[in-house]
């Protein structure tokens, strides 16, 4: 990192020096050569700057930041929101979050962003969790024997009691709790989470296992034709009927494939900003925004601004549409 910084500073200094050089008046060719040298140095400095930014720690503080609640800060526009709900997609922005209590979560505020309720009719639930001092969650495996749960720590830390624990999870850590798996979550300080839940759809007698980890320990996977970075949090095995993707884009990077597929998505933008195409609409988005994508909605993302983009994404897997029709889609 120090070496990159030194190189960046050197390149920047060279660019500054080149910019101060007088353009020779003897020939136009000399001027063009000097311009080419200046442009090359500027490109080098910019590349080093982006490389240095990519290596820094991820910053998710904008997800729960109160500054996001204001949306666009126009005092003469009461009632303004960027949130949109359509037949096949929804954009839920921070100023539209409604916080309340949820059974099982004590001394905790939750904001449900995606649910099976009409008009979404999603096959999963996605919500934010803001645990207060003394906040605790206790699972109800008897009352909800088929419910599976995935938690990702956005800020702070939690203590998890379970058969494979105890363990402490901090920001960028995650855990998957399979159906019928008893667990308790305690707030250790400033815990802010994003949670995904769904009724497990059994494709076989095999039950998925408890799984936990850290996103930075997951390898970047090969994505043919794409330039973004992709990590998958859960094992790619048939027992797991969904996966959670972590996707990173440097400014200017974008999805090559303009996707249209049967899978549903629940997305939370953790860092950065850009443009998300959903159907025939193009939405400016930023950290803290949540998106629901229904089956077959055209979707595409391009990262803009000066910071990298990262989002967490739910995707149903290993359950082809024909299989769902034969056994009944989960809700």
PDB file of C-alpha atoms in Angstrom:
ATOM      1  CA  UNK A   1       0.000   0.000   0.000  1.00  0.00           C
ATOM      2  CA  UNK A   2       2.853   2.378   0.890  1.00  0.00           C
ATOM      3  CA  UNK A   3       4.523   1.612  -2.425  1.00  0.00           C
ATOM      4  CA  UNK A   4       1.323   2.373  -4.328  1.00  0.00           C
ATOM      5  CA  UNK A   5       0.952   5.658  -2.472  1.00  0.00           C
ATOM      6  CA  UNK A   6       4.527   6.671  -3.233  1.00  0.00           C
ATOM      7  CA  UNK A   7       4.089   5.794  -6.910  1.00  0.00           C
ATOM      8  CA  UNK A   8       0.831   7.737  -7.039  1.00  0.00           C
ATOM      9  CA  UNK A   9       2.448  10.783  -5.467  1.00  0.00           C
ATOM     10  CA  UNK A  10       5.375  10.564  -7.889  1.00  0.00           C
ATOM     11  CA  UNK A  11       3.097  10.287 -10.905  1.00  0.00           C
ATOM     12  CA  UNK A  12       0.973  13.177  -9.660  1.00  0.00           C
ATOM     13  CA  UNK A  13       4.091  15.284  -9.222  1.00  0.00           C
ATOM     14  CA  UNK A  14       5.247  14.449 -12.728  1.00  0.00           C
ATOM     15  CA  UNK A  15       1.870  15.429 -14.113  1.00  0.00           C
ATOM     16  CA  UNK A  16       2.037  18.745 -12.251  1.00  0.00           C
ATOM     17  CA  UNK A  17       5.531  19.398 -13.540  1.00  0.00           C
ATOM     18  CA  UNK A  18       4.569  18.498 -17.097  1.00  0.00           C
ATOM     19  CA  UNK A  19       1.607  20.843 -16.934  1.00  0.00           C
ATOM     20  CA  UNK A  20       3.933  23.757 -16.090  1.00  0.00           C
ATOM     21  CA  UNK A  21       6.295  23.155 -19.009  1.00  0.00           C
ATOM     22  CA  UNK A  22       5.989  25.687 -21.852  1.00  0.00           C
ATOM     23  CA  UNK A  23       4.889  24.235 -25.170  1.00  0.00           C
ATOM     24  CA  UNK A  24       7.739  24.670 -27.708  1.00  0.00           C
ATOM     25  CA  UNK A  25       6.813  27.124 -30.442  1.00  0.00           C
ATOM     26  CA  UNK A  26       9.234  25.771 -33.068  1.00  0.00           C
ATOM     27  CA  UNK A  27       6.890  23.081 -34.386  1.00  0.00           C
ATOM     28  CA  UNK A  28       3.345  21.865 -33.865  1.00  0.00           C
ATOM     29  CA  UNK A  29       4.756  18.320 -33.677  1.00  0.00           C
ATOM     30  CA  UNK A  30       6.697  19.136 -30.506  1.00  0.00           C
ATOM     31  CA  UNK A  31       3.513  20.458 -28.911  1.00  0.00           C
ATOM     32  CA  UNK A  32       1.643  17.294 -29.802  1.00  0.00           C
ATOM     33  CA  UNK A  33       4.432  15.139 -28.338  1.00  0.00           C
ATOM     34  CA  UNK A  34       4.386  17.033 -25.053  1.00  0.00           C
ATOM     35  CA  UNK A  35       0.586  16.738 -24.901  1.00  0.00           C
ATOM     36  CA  UNK A  36       0.882  12.963 -25.390  1.00  0.00           C
ATOM     37  CA  UNK A  37       3.413  12.725 -22.547  1.00  0.00           C
ATOM     38  CA  UNK A  38       1.144  14.761 -20.251  1.00  0.00           C
ATOM     39  CA  UNK A  39      -1.895  12.594 -21.088  1.00  0.00           C
ATOM     40  CA  UNK A  40       0.061   9.389 -20.424  1.00  0.00           C
ATOM     41  CA  UNK A  41       1.232  10.624 -17.028  1.00  0.00           C
ATOM     42  CA  UNK A  42      -2.288  11.740 -16.085  1.00  0.00           C
ATOM     43  CA  UNK A  43      -3.685   8.315 -17.020  1.00  0.00           C
ATOM     44  CA  UNK A  44      -0.998   6.607 -14.920  1.00  0.00           C
ATOM     45  CA  UNK A  45      -1.780   8.799 -11.905  1.00  0.00           C
ATOM     46  CA  UNK A  46      -5.522   8.141 -12.209  1.00  0.00           C
ATOM     47  CA  UNK A  47      -4.985   4.382 -12.459  1.00  0.00           C
ATOM     48  CA  UNK A  48      -2.774   4.373  -9.373  1.00  0.00           C
ATOM     49  CA  UNK A  49      -5.361   6.436  -7.503  1.00  0.00           C
ATOM     50  CA  UNK A  50      -8.134   3.911  -8.292  1.00  0.00           C
ATOM     51  CA  UNK A  51      -5.841   1.007  -7.328  1.00  0.00           C
ATOM     52  CA  UNK A  52      -5.117   2.604  -3.969  1.00  0.00           C
ATOM     53  CA  UNK A  53      -8.839   3.204  -3.307  1.00  0.00           C
ATOM     54  CA  UNK A  54      -9.679  -0.427  -4.130  1.00  0.00           C
ATOM     55  CA  UNK A  55      -7.340  -1.728  -1.439  1.00  0.00           C
ATOM     56  CA  UNK A  56      -8.869   0.293   1.417  1.00  0.00           C
ATOM     57  CA  UNK A  57     -11.379  -1.090   3.909  1.00  0.00           C
ATOM     58  CA  UNK A  58     -15.028  -1.090   2.932  1.00  0.00           C
ATOM     59  CA  UNK A  59     -17.177   1.636   4.497  1.00  0.00           C
ATOM     60  CA  UNK A  60     -20.867   0.826   5.017  1.00  0.00           C
ATOM     61  CA  UNK A  61     -21.726   3.763   7.298  1.00  0.00           C
ATOM     62  CA  UNK A  62     -23.977   5.348   4.658  1.00  0.00           C
ATOM     63  CA  UNK A  63     -26.454   2.433   4.828  1.00  0.00           C
ATOM     64  CA  UNK A  64     -27.906   3.400   8.227  1.00  0.00           C
ATOM     65  CA  UNK A  65     -26.789   7.058   8.238  1.00  0.00           C
ATOM     66  CA  UNK A  66     -29.486   9.546   9.248  1.00  0.00           C
ATOM     67  CA  UNK A  67     -28.251  11.846   6.484  1.00  0.00           C
ATOM     68  CA  UNK A  68     -29.881   9.438   4.025  1.00  0.00           C
ATOM     69  CA  UNK A  69     -33.329   9.949   5.596  1.00  0.00           C
ATOM     70  CA  UNK A  70     -33.685  13.385   4.046  1.00  0.00           C
ATOM     71  CA  UNK A  71     -33.501  12.098   0.467  1.00  0.00           C
ATOM     72  CA  UNK A  72     -33.063  15.172  -1.687  1.00  0.00           C
ATOM     73  CA  UNK A  73     -32.830  18.062   0.779  1.00  0.00           C
ATOM     74  CA  UNK A  74     -35.295  20.464  -0.861  1.00  0.00           C
ATOM     75  CA  UNK A  75     -37.245  22.175   1.927  1.00  0.00           C
ATOM     76  CA  UNK A  76     -39.931  23.267  -0.535  1.00  0.00           C
ATOM     77  CA  UNK A  77     -40.690  19.691  -1.627  1.00  0.00           C
ATOM     78  CA  UNK A  78     -42.625  18.080   1.227  1.00  0.00           C
ATOM     79  CA  UNK A  79     -43.604  14.503   0.529  1.00  0.00           C
ATOM     80  CA  UNK A  80     -40.742  13.909  -1.903  1.00  0.00           C
ATOM     81  CA  UNK A  81     -39.259  10.408  -2.139  1.00  0.00           C
ATOM     82  CA  UNK A  82     -37.172   8.486  -4.639  1.00  0.00           C
ATOM     83  CA  UNK A  83     -38.968   5.253  -3.733  1.00  0.00           C
ATOM     84  CA  UNK A  84     -40.893   3.521  -6.525  1.00  0.00           C
ATOM     85  CA  UNK A  85     -43.002   0.344  -6.471  1.00  0.00           C
ATOM     86  CA  UNK A  86     -43.887  -1.277  -9.797  1.00  0.00           C
ATOM     87  CA  UNK A  87     -45.423  -4.596 -10.810  1.00  0.00           C
ATOM     88  CA  UNK A  88     -42.052  -6.296 -11.350  1.00  0.00           C
ATOM     89  CA  UNK A  89     -39.591  -4.240  -9.295  1.00  0.00           C
ATOM     90  CA  UNK A  90     -39.268  -1.750  -6.457  1.00  0.00           C
ATOM     91  CA  UNK A  91     -36.741   0.821  -5.287  1.00  0.00           C
ATOM     92  CA  UNK A  92     -36.995   1.518  -1.548  1.00  0.00           C
ATOM     93  CA  UNK A  93     -34.860   4.473  -0.484  1.00  0.00           C
ATOM     94  CA  UNK A  94     -33.854   5.395   3.110  1.00  0.00           C
ATOM     95  CA  UNK A  95     -36.350   8.254   3.542  1.00  0.00           C
ATOM     96  CA  UNK A  96     -39.171   5.710   3.067  1.00  0.00           C
ATOM     97  CA  UNK A  97     -38.123   3.228   5.735  1.00  0.00           C
ATOM     98  CA  UNK A  98     -40.705   2.546   8.434  1.00  0.00           C
ATOM     99  CA  UNK A  99     -39.158   1.252  11.656  1.00  0.00           C
ATOM    100  CA  UNK A 100     -41.067  -0.933  14.096  1.00  0.00           C
ATOM    101  CA  UNK A 101     -40.716  -3.916  16.374  1.00  0.00           C
ATOM    102  CA  UNK A 102     -40.775  -7.511  15.115  1.00  0.00           C
ATOM    103  CA  UNK A 103     -41.598 -10.645  17.161  1.00  0.00           C
ATOM    104  CA  UNK A 104     -38.455 -12.348  18.414  1.00  0.00           C
ATOM    105  CA  UNK A 105     -36.368  -9.152  18.324  1.00  0.00           C
ATOM    106  CA  UNK A 106     -36.213  -7.447  21.739  1.00  0.00           C
ATOM    107  CA  UNK A 107     -34.984  -3.853  22.122  1.00  0.00           C
ATOM    108  CA  UNK A 108     -34.567  -3.764  18.372  1.00  0.00           C
ATOM    109  CA  UNK A 109     -35.989  -1.696  15.520  1.00  0.00           C
ATOM    110  CA  UNK A 110     -36.615  -3.336  12.155  1.00  0.00           C
ATOM    111  CA  UNK A 111     -37.509  -1.989   8.711  1.00  0.00           C
ATOM    112  CA  UNK A 112     -38.981  -4.500   6.268  1.00  0.00           C
ATOM    113  CA  UNK A 113     -38.029  -3.647   2.680  1.00  0.00           C
ATOM    114  CA  UNK A 114     -39.113  -6.746   0.723  1.00  0.00           C
ATOM    115  CA  UNK A 115     -41.869  -9.185   1.732  1.00  0.00           C
ATOM    116  CA  UNK A 116     -44.271 -11.768   0.248  1.00  0.00           C
ATOM    117  CA  UNK A 117     -47.092  -9.232   0.628  1.00  0.00           C
ATOM    118  CA  UNK A 118     -48.884  -7.842  -2.434  1.00  0.00           C
ATOM    119  CA  UNK A 119     -47.813  -6.292  -4.787  1.00  0.00           C
ATOM    120  CA  UNK A 120     -44.309  -7.751  -4.482  1.00  0.00           C
ATOM    121  CA  UNK A 121     -45.322 -11.338  -3.696  1.00  0.00           C
ATOM    122  CA  UNK A 122     -41.618 -12.066  -3.191  1.00  0.00           C
ATOM    123  CA  UNK A 123     -40.633 -15.574  -2.161  1.00  0.00           C
ATOM    124  CA  UNK A 124     -38.420 -14.156   0.592  1.00  0.00           C
ATOM    125  CA  UNK A 125     -38.224 -11.361   3.151  1.00  0.00           C
ATOM    126  CA  UNK A 126     -35.459  -8.769   3.455  1.00  0.00           C
ATOM    127  CA  UNK A 127     -35.247  -6.329   6.349  1.00  0.00           C
ATOM    128  CA  UNK A 128     -32.855  -4.077   8.236  1.00  0.00           C
ATOM    129  CA  UNK A 129     -32.147  -4.524  11.943  1.00  0.00           C
ATOM    130  CA  UNK A 130     -30.976  -1.775  14.320  1.00  0.00           C
ATOM    131  CA  UNK A 131     -30.254  -3.367  17.709  1.00  0.00           C
ATOM    132  CA  UNK A 132     -30.336  -1.138  20.772  1.00  0.00           C
ATOM    133  CA  UNK A 133     -28.418  -1.624  24.032  1.00  0.00           C
ATOM    134  CA  UNK A 134     -29.481  -4.979  25.459  1.00  0.00           C
ATOM    135  CA  UNK A 135     -30.996  -6.049  22.136  1.00  0.00           C
ATOM    136  CA  UNK A 136     -31.569  -9.793  21.738  1.00  0.00           C
ATOM    137  CA  UNK A 137     -33.085 -12.116  19.144  1.00  0.00           C
ATOM    138  CA  UNK A 138     -34.371 -15.616  19.911  1.00  0.00           C
ATOM    139  CA  UNK A 139     -35.267 -18.001  17.075  1.00  0.00           C
ATOM    140  CA  UNK A 140     -38.585 -19.875  17.014  1.00  0.00           C
ATOM    141  CA  UNK A 141     -37.722 -23.161  15.346  1.00  0.00           C
ATOM    142  CA  UNK A 142     -40.819 -24.881  16.741  1.00  0.00           C
ATOM    143  CA  UNK A 143     -43.268 -22.262  15.523  1.00  0.00           C
ATOM    144  CA  UNK A 144     -41.448 -21.828  12.180  1.00  0.00           C
ATOM    145  CA  UNK A 145     -39.767 -25.191  11.501  1.00  0.00           C
ATOM    146  CA  UNK A 146     -39.063 -24.506   7.801  1.00  0.00           C
ATOM    147  CA  UNK A 147     -37.759 -20.949   8.126  1.00  0.00           C
ATOM    148  CA  UNK A 148     -34.139 -20.337   7.124  1.00  0.00           C
ATOM    149  CA  UNK A 149     -32.289 -17.116   7.911  1.00  0.00           C
ATOM    150  CA  UNK A 150     -29.200 -15.280   6.640  1.00  0.00           C
ATOM    151  CA  UNK A 151     -27.708 -12.314   8.505  1.00  0.00           C
ATOM    152  CA  UNK A 152     -25.001  -9.900   7.363  1.00  0.00           C
ATOM    153  CA  UNK A 153     -23.381  -7.470   9.803  1.00  0.00           C
ATOM    154  CA  UNK A 154     -23.306  -3.967   8.311  1.00  0.00           C
ATOM    155  CA  UNK A 155     -21.992  -2.204  11.426  1.00  0.00           C
ATOM    156  CA  UNK A 156     -21.038  -3.106  14.989  1.00  0.00           C
ATOM    157  CA  UNK A 157     -20.852  -6.644  16.343  1.00  0.00           C
ATOM    158  CA  UNK A 158     -23.079  -9.436  17.660  1.00  0.00           C
ATOM    159  CA  UNK A 159     -22.695 -12.531  19.811  1.00  0.00           C
ATOM    160  CA  UNK A 160     -24.298 -15.715  18.466  1.00  0.00           C
ATOM    161  CA  UNK A 161     -25.260 -18.695  20.617  1.00  0.00           C
ATOM    162  CA  UNK A 162     -25.922 -21.882  18.651  1.00  0.00           C
ATOM    163  CA  UNK A 163     -24.888 -25.535  18.383  1.00  0.00           C
ATOM    164  CA  UNK A 164     -21.822 -24.544  16.323  1.00  0.00           C
ATOM    165  CA  UNK A 165     -20.914 -21.612  18.553  1.00  0.00           C
ATOM    166  CA  UNK A 166     -20.627 -19.457  20.439  1.00  0.00           C
ATOM    167  CA  UNK A 167     -19.127 -16.958  18.031  1.00  0.00           C
ATOM    168  CA  UNK A 168     -18.738 -13.222  17.580  1.00  0.00           C
ATOM    169  CA  UNK A 169     -19.580 -11.581  14.260  1.00  0.00           C
ATOM    170  CA  UNK A 170     -18.478  -8.081  13.241  1.00  0.00           C
ATOM    171  CA  UNK A 171     -18.943  -5.923  10.141  1.00  0.00           C
ATOM    172  CA  UNK A 172     -18.540  -7.908   6.898  1.00  0.00           C
ATOM    173  CA  UNK A 173     -19.260 -11.182   8.747  1.00  0.00           C
ATOM    174  CA  UNK A 174     -22.314 -13.285   7.944  1.00  0.00           C
ATOM    175  CA  UNK A 175     -24.128 -16.397   9.157  1.00  0.00           C
ATOM    176  CA  UNK A 176     -26.701 -18.771   7.671  1.00  0.00           C
ATOM    177  CA  UNK A 177     -29.128 -20.572   9.988  1.00  0.00           C
ATOM    178  CA  UNK A 178     -30.843 -23.606   8.391  1.00  0.00           C
ATOM    179  CA  UNK A 179     -34.450 -24.651   9.119  1.00  0.00           C
ATOM    180  CA  UNK A 180     -35.058 -25.929  12.641  1.00  0.00           C
ATOM    181  CA  UNK A 181     -31.697 -24.615  13.894  1.00  0.00           C
ATOM    182  CA  UNK A 182     -31.945 -22.926  17.309  1.00  0.00           C
ATOM    183  CA  UNK A 183     -29.947 -19.727  17.726  1.00  0.00           C
ATOM    184  CA  UNK A 184     -29.784 -16.537  19.766  1.00  0.00           C
ATOM    185  CA  UNK A 185     -28.276 -13.200  18.728  1.00  0.00           C
ATOM    186  CA  UNK A 186     -27.100 -10.569  21.222  1.00  0.00           C
ATOM    187  CA  UNK A 187     -26.005  -7.014  20.511  1.00  0.00           C
ATOM    188  CA  UNK A 188     -22.406  -6.391  21.550  1.00  0.00           C
ATOM    189  CA  UNK A 189     -22.423  -2.757  20.457  1.00  0.00           C
ATOM    190  CA  UNK A 190     -23.961  -0.755  17.634  1.00  0.00           C
ATOM    191  CA  UNK A 191     -25.166  -3.836  15.764  1.00  0.00           C
ATOM    192  CA  UNK A 192     -26.833  -3.034  12.448  1.00  0.00           C
ATOM    193  CA  UNK A 193     -27.764  -5.952  10.206  1.00  0.00           C
ATOM    194  CA  UNK A 194     -29.464  -6.885   6.972  1.00  0.00           C
ATOM    195  CA  UNK A 195     -31.499 -10.088   7.251  1.00  0.00           C
ATOM    196  CA  UNK A 196     -32.913 -12.420   4.598  1.00  0.00           C
ATOM    197  CA  UNK A 197     -35.521 -15.057   5.466  1.00  0.00           C
ATOM    198  CA  UNK A 198     -37.544 -17.588   3.495  1.00  0.00           C
ATOM    199  CA  UNK A 199     -39.359 -20.899   3.832  1.00  0.00           C
ATOM    200  CA  UNK A 200     -36.912 -23.590   2.780  1.00  0.00           C
ATOM    201  CA  UNK A 201     -37.937 -25.565  -0.295  1.00  0.00           C
ATOM    202  CA  UNK A 202     -36.669 -29.130   0.038  1.00  0.00           C
ATOM    203  CA  UNK A 203     -35.396 -30.626  -3.217  1.00  0.00           C
ATOM    204  CA  UNK A 204     -34.127 -33.718  -1.392  1.00  0.00           C
ATOM    205  CA  UNK A 205     -33.927 -35.173   2.091  1.00  0.00           C
ATOM    206  CA  UNK A 206     -30.618 -33.379   2.640  1.00  0.00           C
ATOM    207  CA  UNK A 207     -30.815 -30.346   4.930  1.00  0.00           C
ATOM    208  CA  UNK A 208     -28.414 -27.390   4.527  1.00  0.00           C
ATOM    209  CA  UNK A 209     -25.865 -26.898   7.294  1.00  0.00           C
ATOM    210  CA  UNK A 210     -25.055 -23.876   9.442  1.00  0.00           C
ATOM    211  CA  UNK A 211     -22.503 -21.689   7.705  1.00  0.00           C
ATOM    212  CA  UNK A 212     -20.655 -18.499   8.623  1.00  0.00           C
ATOM    213  CA  UNK A 213     -17.724 -16.463   7.346  1.00  0.00           C
ATOM    214  CA  UNK A 214     -16.374 -13.093   6.264  1.00  0.00           C
ATOM    215  CA  UNK A 215     -16.809 -11.586   2.809  1.00  0.00           C
ATOM    216  CA  UNK A 216     -13.139 -10.628   2.498  1.00  0.00           C
ATOM    217  CA  UNK A 217     -12.145 -14.260   3.040  1.00  0.00           C
ATOM    218  CA  UNK A 218     -14.285 -15.403   0.119  1.00  0.00           C
ATOM    219  CA  UNK A 219     -12.499 -15.720  -3.247  1.00  0.00           C
ATOM    220  CA  UNK A 220     -13.466 -13.655  -6.264  1.00  0.00           C
ATOM    221  CA  UNK A 221     -15.160 -15.981  -8.751  1.00  0.00           C
ATOM    222  CA  UNK A 222     -14.682 -16.062 -12.492  1.00  0.00           C
ATOM    223  CA  UNK A 223     -17.544 -14.347 -14.326  1.00  0.00           C
ATOM    224  CA  UNK A 224     -17.046 -14.852 -18.092  1.00  0.00           C
ATOM    225  CA  UNK A 225     -17.546 -11.655 -20.059  1.00  0.00           C
ATOM    226  CA  UNK A 226     -17.805  -9.484 -16.939  1.00  0.00           C
ATOM    227  CA  UNK A 227     -15.325  -7.160 -15.222  1.00  0.00           C
ATOM    228  CA  UNK A 228     -16.943  -6.740 -11.785  1.00  0.00           C
ATOM    229  CA  UNK A 229     -15.855  -8.871  -8.807  1.00  0.00           C
ATOM    230  CA  UNK A 230     -18.203 -11.567  -7.473  1.00  0.00           C
ATOM    231  CA  UNK A 231     -18.177 -13.463  -4.179  1.00  0.00           C
ATOM    232  CA  UNK A 232     -20.733 -16.061  -3.033  1.00  0.00           C
ATOM    233  CA  UNK A 233     -21.359 -16.440   0.678  1.00  0.00           C
ATOM    234  CA  UNK A 234     -22.990 -19.890   0.730  1.00  0.00           C
ATOM    235  CA  UNK A 235     -21.849 -23.250  -0.666  1.00  0.00           C
ATOM    236  CA  UNK A 236     -22.947 -23.961  -4.226  1.00  0.00           C
ATOM    237  CA  UNK A 237     -24.750 -27.164  -3.296  1.00  0.00           C
ATOM    238  CA  UNK A 238     -28.280 -28.404  -3.936  1.00  0.00           C
ATOM    239  CA  UNK A 239     -29.220 -28.356  -0.250  1.00  0.00           C
ATOM    240  CA  UNK A 240     -29.105 -24.545  -0.332  1.00  0.00           C
ATOM    241  CA  UNK A 241     -32.071 -23.084  -2.206  1.00  0.00           C
ATOM    242  CA  UNK A 242     -30.634 -19.554  -2.311  1.00  0.00           C
ATOM    243  CA  UNK A 243     -27.289 -17.799  -2.232  1.00  0.00           C
ATOM    244  CA  UNK A 244     -26.054 -14.368  -1.235  1.00  0.00           C
ATOM    245  CA  UNK A 245     -23.748 -12.583  -3.665  1.00  0.00           C
ATOM    246  CA  UNK A 246     -21.328  -9.752  -2.884  1.00  0.00           C
ATOM    247  CA  UNK A 247     -20.622  -7.716  -6.024  1.00  0.00           C
ATOM    248  CA  UNK A 248     -17.949  -5.015  -6.392  1.00  0.00           C
ATOM    249  CA  UNK A 249     -17.663  -2.422  -9.175  1.00  0.00           C
ATOM    250  CA  UNK A 250     -14.990   0.213  -9.648  1.00  0.00           C
ATOM    251  CA  UNK A 251     -16.250   3.577 -10.996  1.00  0.00           C
ATOM    252  CA  UNK A 252     -17.085   3.126 -14.669  1.00  0.00           C
ATOM    253  CA  UNK A 253     -17.575  -0.655 -14.468  1.00  0.00           C
ATOM    254  CA  UNK A 254     -20.945  -2.148 -15.355  1.00  0.00           C
ATOM    255  CA  UNK A 255     -22.854  -5.364 -15.998  1.00  0.00           C
ATOM    256  CA  UNK A 256     -22.080  -6.637 -19.479  1.00  0.00           C
ATOM    257  CA  UNK A 257     -25.188  -8.840 -19.641  1.00  0.00           C
ATOM    258  CA  UNK A 258     -28.515  -7.024 -19.663  1.00  0.00           C
ATOM    259  CA  UNK A 259     -30.102  -9.685 -17.488  1.00  0.00           C
ATOM    260  CA  UNK A 260     -33.582 -11.171 -17.905  1.00  0.00           C
ATOM    261  CA  UNK A 261     -34.156 -14.363 -15.864  1.00  0.00           C
ATOM    262  CA  UNK A 262     -36.615 -16.208 -13.641  1.00  0.00           C
ATOM    263  CA  UNK A 263     -34.637 -15.636 -10.422  1.00  0.00           C
ATOM    264  CA  UNK A 264     -35.737 -13.044  -7.883  1.00  0.00           C
ATOM    265  CA  UNK A 265     -33.338 -10.592  -6.248  1.00  0.00           C
ATOM    266  CA  UNK A 266     -33.192  -8.571  -3.058  1.00  0.00           C
ATOM    267  CA  UNK A 267     -30.388  -5.993  -3.205  1.00  0.00           C
ATOM    268  CA  UNK A 268     -28.934  -3.540  -0.690  1.00  0.00           C
ATOM    269  CA  UNK A 269     -26.350  -1.053  -1.960  1.00  0.00           C
ATOM    270  CA  UNK A 270     -23.613  -0.988   0.692  1.00  0.00           C
ATOM    271  CA  UNK A 271     -21.203   1.470  -0.927  1.00  0.00           C
ATOM    272  CA  UNK A 272     -21.013   3.872  -3.835  1.00  0.00           C
ATOM    273  CA  UNK A 273     -23.544   5.072  -6.367  1.00  0.00           C
ATOM    274  CA  UNK A 274     -24.608   4.472  -9.936  1.00  0.00           C
ATOM    275  CA  UNK A 275     -27.485   3.872 -12.323  1.00  0.00           C
ATOM    276  CA  UNK A 276     -29.765   0.834 -12.099  1.00  0.00           C
ATOM    277  CA  UNK A 277     -31.985  -0.063 -15.020  1.00  0.00           C
ATOM    278  CA  UNK A 278     -35.157  -1.932 -14.025  1.00  0.00           C
ATOM    279  CA  UNK A 279     -37.606  -2.611 -16.839  1.00  0.00           C
ATOM    280  CA  UNK A 280     -37.845   0.562 -18.909  1.00  0.00           C
ATOM    281  CA  UNK A 281     -36.791   2.866 -16.063  1.00  0.00           C
ATOM    282  CA  UNK A 282     -33.335   4.136 -15.128  1.00  0.00           C
ATOM    283  CA  UNK A 283     -32.778   4.930 -11.439  1.00  0.00           C
ATOM    284  CA  UNK A 284     -29.923   6.902  -9.850  1.00  0.00           C
ATOM    285  CA  UNK A 285     -29.038   4.862  -6.740  1.00  0.00           C
ATOM    286  CA  UNK A 286     -26.683   5.256  -3.788  1.00  0.00           C
ATOM    287  CA  UNK A 287     -25.557   3.444  -0.636  1.00  0.00           C
ATOM    288  CA  UNK A 288     -28.557   2.619   1.547  1.00  0.00           C
ATOM    289  CA  UNK A 289     -30.969   2.027  -1.344  1.00  0.00           C
ATOM    290  CA  UNK A 290     -32.753  -1.343  -1.526  1.00  0.00           C
ATOM    291  CA  UNK A 291     -34.095  -2.974  -4.695  1.00  0.00           C
ATOM    292  CA  UNK A 292     -36.514  -5.834  -5.295  1.00  0.00           C
ATOM    293  CA  UNK A 293     -36.319  -7.476  -8.723  1.00  0.00           C
ATOM    294  CA  UNK A 294     -39.097  -9.834  -9.766  1.00  0.00           C
ATOM    295  CA  UNK A 295     -38.812 -12.647 -12.314  1.00  0.00           C
ATOM    296  CA  UNK A 296     -37.900 -11.592 -15.866  1.00  0.00           C
ATOM    297  CA  UNK A 297     -37.579  -7.861 -15.210  1.00  0.00           C
ATOM    298  CA  UNK A 298     -34.771  -6.453 -17.420  1.00  0.00           C
ATOM    299  CA  UNK A 299     -31.952  -5.361 -15.113  1.00  0.00           C
ATOM    300  CA  UNK A 300     -28.555  -3.673 -15.488  1.00  0.00           C
ATOM    301  CA  UNK A 301     -26.163  -1.682 -13.289  1.00  0.00           C
ATOM    302  CA  UNK A 302     -23.424   0.846 -14.040  1.00  0.00           C
ATOM    303  CA  UNK A 303     -21.182   2.245 -11.271  1.00  0.00           C
ATOM    304  CA  UNK A 304     -20.571   6.004 -11.271  1.00  0.00           C
ATOM    305  CA  UNK A 305     -18.969   8.574  -8.983  1.00  0.00           C
ATOM    306  CA  UNK A 306     -15.498   8.482  -7.452  1.00  0.00           C
ATOM    307  CA  UNK A 307     -15.900   5.524  -5.080  1.00  0.00           C
ATOM    308  CA  UNK A 308     -16.300   1.831  -5.747  1.00  0.00           C
ATOM    309  CA  UNK A 309     -19.747   0.281  -5.515  1.00  0.00           C
ATOM    310  CA  UNK A 310     -20.570  -2.808  -3.477  1.00  0.00           C
ATOM    311  CA  UNK A 311     -23.937  -4.448  -3.052  1.00  0.00           C
ATOM    312  CA  UNK A 312     -25.280  -7.551  -1.349  1.00  0.00           C
ATOM    313  CA  UNK A 313     -27.757  -9.568  -3.405  1.00  0.00           C
ATOM    314  CA  UNK A 314     -30.186 -12.416  -2.682  1.00  0.00           C
ATOM    315  CA  UNK A 315     -30.706 -14.961  -5.483  1.00  0.00           C
ATOM    316  CA  UNK A 316     -32.782 -18.148  -5.420  1.00  0.00           C
ATOM    317  CA  UNK A 317     -30.719 -21.096  -6.714  1.00  0.00           C
ATOM    318  CA  UNK A 318     -30.885 -24.818  -7.519  1.00  0.00           C
ATOM    319  CA  UNK A 319     -34.667 -24.680  -7.895  1.00  0.00           C
ATOM    320  CA  UNK A 320     -35.485 -24.558 -11.639  1.00  0.00           C
ATOM    321  CA  UNK A 321     -38.920 -23.180 -12.604  1.00  0.00           C
ATOM    322  CA  UNK A 322     -40.268 -26.568 -13.683  1.00  0.00           C
ATOM    323  CA  UNK A 323     -39.388 -28.028 -10.303  1.00  0.00           C
ATOM    324  CA  UNK A 324     -41.181 -25.205  -8.542  1.00  0.00           C
ATOM    325  CA  UNK A 325     -44.320 -25.739 -10.627  1.00  0.00           C
ATOM    326  CA  UNK A 326     -44.371 -29.427  -9.759  1.00  0.00           C
ATOM    327  CA  UNK A 327     -44.013 -28.878  -6.020  1.00  0.00           C
ATOM    328  CA  UNK A 328     -45.563 -25.454  -5.491  1.00  0.00           C
ATOM    329  CA  UNK A 329     -43.561 -22.250  -5.295  1.00  0.00           C
ATOM    330  CA  UNK A 330     -42.484 -21.286  -1.753  1.00  0.00           C
ATOM    331  CA  UNK A 331     -44.088 -18.268  -0.074  1.00  0.00           C
TER     332      UNK A 331
END
